[in-house]
């Protein structure tokens, strides 16, 4: 059983920084030390928030992005109306607006 990790402002900031670094450098190009330095945090302190390390952080970042994408796409389709062409355009516009 995995220990419970806090869901607080520091954790959200950790996920934001990890997301930004993974997006720019890819999974292999980022170390936990890189993330810790960007947060001005001790490397060992990251294990309080991510006991399983970098892989856990990457998975959580990706899951968070999938949730955000699903919500964004669902909203874009709903706001576009009932015509499929309008929905496809709305999806394309939403995707193009994402980092």
PDB file of C-alpha atoms in Angstrom:
ATOM      1  CA  UNK A   1       0.000   0.000   0.000  1.00  0.00           C
ATOM      2  CA  UNK A   2       1.353   3.399  -0.986  1.00  0.00           C
ATOM      3  CA  UNK A   3       1.600   6.028   1.764  1.00  0.00           C
ATOM      4  CA  UNK A   4      -0.796   8.954   1.534  1.00  0.00           C
ATOM      5  CA  UNK A   5       0.786  12.085   0.210  1.00  0.00           C
ATOM      6  CA  UNK A   6      -0.484  15.543   1.068  1.00  0.00           C
ATOM      7  CA  UNK A   7      -2.536  17.446  -1.457  1.00  0.00           C
ATOM      8  CA  UNK A   8      -1.540  20.989  -0.654  1.00  0.00           C
ATOM      9  CA  UNK A   9      -0.124  24.080  -2.348  1.00  0.00           C
ATOM     10  CA  UNK A  10       3.413  22.685  -2.289  1.00  0.00           C
ATOM     11  CA  UNK A  11       2.310  19.484  -3.987  1.00  0.00           C
ATOM     12  CA  UNK A  12       0.433  21.408  -6.676  1.00  0.00           C
ATOM     13  CA  UNK A  13       3.490  23.582  -7.259  1.00  0.00           C
ATOM     14  CA  UNK A  14       5.612  20.410  -7.486  1.00  0.00           C
ATOM     15  CA  UNK A  15       3.282  18.984 -10.134  1.00  0.00           C
ATOM     16  CA  UNK A  16       3.289  22.292 -12.038  1.00  0.00           C
ATOM     17  CA  UNK A  17       7.092  22.446 -12.092  1.00  0.00           C
ATOM     18  CA  UNK A  18       7.428  18.770 -12.997  1.00  0.00           C
ATOM     19  CA  UNK A  19       4.890  19.247 -15.797  1.00  0.00           C
ATOM     20  CA  UNK A  20       6.787  22.209 -17.192  1.00  0.00           C
ATOM     21  CA  UNK A  21      10.155  20.417 -17.058  1.00  0.00           C
ATOM     22  CA  UNK A  22       8.811  17.180 -18.553  1.00  0.00           C
ATOM     23  CA  UNK A  23       7.132  19.186 -21.316  1.00  0.00           C
ATOM     24  CA  UNK A  24      10.361  20.984 -22.218  1.00  0.00           C
ATOM     25  CA  UNK A  25      12.909  18.194 -21.741  1.00  0.00           C
ATOM     26  CA  UNK A  26      10.991  14.928 -21.825  1.00  0.00           C
ATOM     27  CA  UNK A  27      10.976  12.225 -19.171  1.00  0.00           C
ATOM     28  CA  UNK A  28      14.587  11.128 -19.721  1.00  0.00           C
ATOM     29  CA  UNK A  29      15.876  14.706 -19.683  1.00  0.00           C
ATOM     30  CA  UNK A  30      14.612  15.504 -16.184  1.00  0.00           C
ATOM     31  CA  UNK A  31      15.958  14.316 -12.858  1.00  0.00           C
ATOM     32  CA  UNK A  32      14.426  14.660  -9.421  1.00  0.00           C
ATOM     33  CA  UNK A  33      17.371  16.917  -8.615  1.00  0.00           C
ATOM     34  CA  UNK A  34      16.296  19.223 -11.490  1.00  0.00           C
ATOM     35  CA  UNK A  35      12.786  19.404 -10.077  1.00  0.00           C
ATOM     36  CA  UNK A  36      14.065  20.008  -6.540  1.00  0.00           C
ATOM     37  CA  UNK A  37      16.361  22.807  -7.726  1.00  0.00           C
ATOM     38  CA  UNK A  38      13.510  24.479  -9.638  1.00  0.00           C
ATOM     39  CA  UNK A  39      11.439  24.394  -6.454  1.00  0.00           C
ATOM     40  CA  UNK A  40      14.344  25.458  -4.224  1.00  0.00           C
ATOM     41  CA  UNK A  41      13.702  22.287  -2.241  1.00  0.00           C
ATOM     42  CA  UNK A  42      15.999  19.551  -0.935  1.00  0.00           C
ATOM     43  CA  UNK A  43      16.130  16.571  -3.277  1.00  0.00           C
ATOM     44  CA  UNK A  44      15.211  14.149  -0.477  1.00  0.00           C
ATOM     45  CA  UNK A  45      12.117  16.228   0.378  1.00  0.00           C
ATOM     46  CA  UNK A  46      10.536  15.277  -2.949  1.00  0.00           C
ATOM     47  CA  UNK A  47      10.058  11.735  -1.673  1.00  0.00           C
ATOM     48  CA  UNK A  48       7.578  13.059   0.884  1.00  0.00           C
ATOM     49  CA  UNK A  49       5.348  14.094  -2.025  1.00  0.00           C
ATOM     50  CA  UNK A  50       6.364  11.345  -4.462  1.00  0.00           C
ATOM     51  CA  UNK A  51       7.483   8.254  -2.522  1.00  0.00           C
ATOM     52  CA  UNK A  52       7.947   6.277  -5.755  1.00  0.00           C
ATOM     53  CA  UNK A  53      10.118   8.927  -7.372  1.00  0.00           C
ATOM     54  CA  UNK A  54      10.234  10.419 -10.831  1.00  0.00           C
ATOM     55  CA  UNK A  55       8.044   7.775 -12.454  1.00  0.00           C
ATOM     56  CA  UNK A  56       5.254   8.504  -9.988  1.00  0.00           C
ATOM     57  CA  UNK A  57       5.515  12.230 -10.656  1.00  0.00           C
ATOM     58  CA  UNK A  58       5.413  11.692 -14.409  1.00  0.00           C
ATOM     59  CA  UNK A  59       2.331   9.488 -14.167  1.00  0.00           C
ATOM     60  CA  UNK A  60       0.559  12.006 -11.929  1.00  0.00           C
ATOM     61  CA  UNK A  61       1.440  14.870 -14.277  1.00  0.00           C
ATOM     62  CA  UNK A  62       0.133  12.916 -17.264  1.00  0.00           C
ATOM     63  CA  UNK A  63      -3.073  11.906 -15.455  1.00  0.00           C
ATOM     64  CA  UNK A  64      -3.663  15.542 -14.497  1.00  0.00           C
ATOM     65  CA  UNK A  65      -3.116  16.585 -18.122  1.00  0.00           C
ATOM     66  CA  UNK A  66      -5.539  13.915 -19.364  1.00  0.00           C
ATOM     67  CA  UNK A  67      -8.225  15.183 -16.976  1.00  0.00           C
ATOM     68  CA  UNK A  68      -7.620  18.782 -18.111  1.00  0.00           C
ATOM     69  CA  UNK A  69      -7.721  17.762 -21.782  1.00  0.00           C
ATOM     70  CA  UNK A  70     -10.913  15.780 -21.348  1.00  0.00           C
ATOM     71  CA  UNK A  71     -12.614  18.711 -19.623  1.00  0.00           C
ATOM     72  CA  UNK A  72     -11.371  21.175 -22.243  1.00  0.00           C
ATOM     73  CA  UNK A  73     -12.427  19.024 -25.176  1.00  0.00           C
ATOM     74  CA  UNK A  74     -15.815  18.273 -23.627  1.00  0.00           C
ATOM     75  CA  UNK A  75     -16.454  21.979 -23.062  1.00  0.00           C
ATOM     76  CA  UNK A  76     -15.301  22.906 -26.584  1.00  0.00           C
ATOM     77  CA  UNK A  77     -17.629  20.333 -28.144  1.00  0.00           C
ATOM     78  CA  UNK A  78     -20.574  21.362 -25.958  1.00  0.00           C
ATOM     79  CA  UNK A  79     -20.096  25.051 -26.752  1.00  0.00           C
ATOM     80  CA  UNK A  80     -19.800  24.378 -30.500  1.00  0.00           C
ATOM     81  CA  UNK A  81     -23.383  23.229 -30.867  1.00  0.00           C
ATOM     82  CA  UNK A  82     -24.828  20.219 -32.661  1.00  0.00           C
ATOM     83  CA  UNK A  83     -23.038  20.405 -36.011  1.00  0.00           C
ATOM     84  CA  UNK A  84     -20.089  18.040 -36.350  1.00  0.00           C
ATOM     85  CA  UNK A  85     -18.066  20.474 -38.476  1.00  0.00           C
ATOM     86  CA  UNK A  86     -18.391  23.153 -35.792  1.00  0.00           C
ATOM     87  CA  UNK A  87     -17.420  20.617 -33.137  1.00  0.00           C
ATOM     88  CA  UNK A  88     -14.324  19.521 -35.076  1.00  0.00           C
ATOM     89  CA  UNK A  89     -13.283  23.149 -35.536  1.00  0.00           C
ATOM     90  CA  UNK A  90     -13.806  23.799 -31.822  1.00  0.00           C
ATOM     91  CA  UNK A  91     -11.691  20.762 -30.912  1.00  0.00           C
ATOM     92  CA  UNK A  92      -8.925  21.846 -33.291  1.00  0.00           C
ATOM     93  CA  UNK A  93      -8.952  25.380 -31.877  1.00  0.00           C
ATOM     94  CA  UNK A  94      -8.834  24.122 -28.315  1.00  0.00           C
ATOM     95  CA  UNK A  95      -5.972  21.718 -29.064  1.00  0.00           C
ATOM     96  CA  UNK A  96      -4.021  24.440 -30.865  1.00  0.00           C
ATOM     97  CA  UNK A  97      -4.373  26.698 -27.834  1.00  0.00           C
ATOM     98  CA  UNK A  98      -2.725  24.177 -25.503  1.00  0.00           C
ATOM     99  CA  UNK A  99       0.970  24.162 -24.627  1.00  0.00           C
TER     100      UNK A  99
END
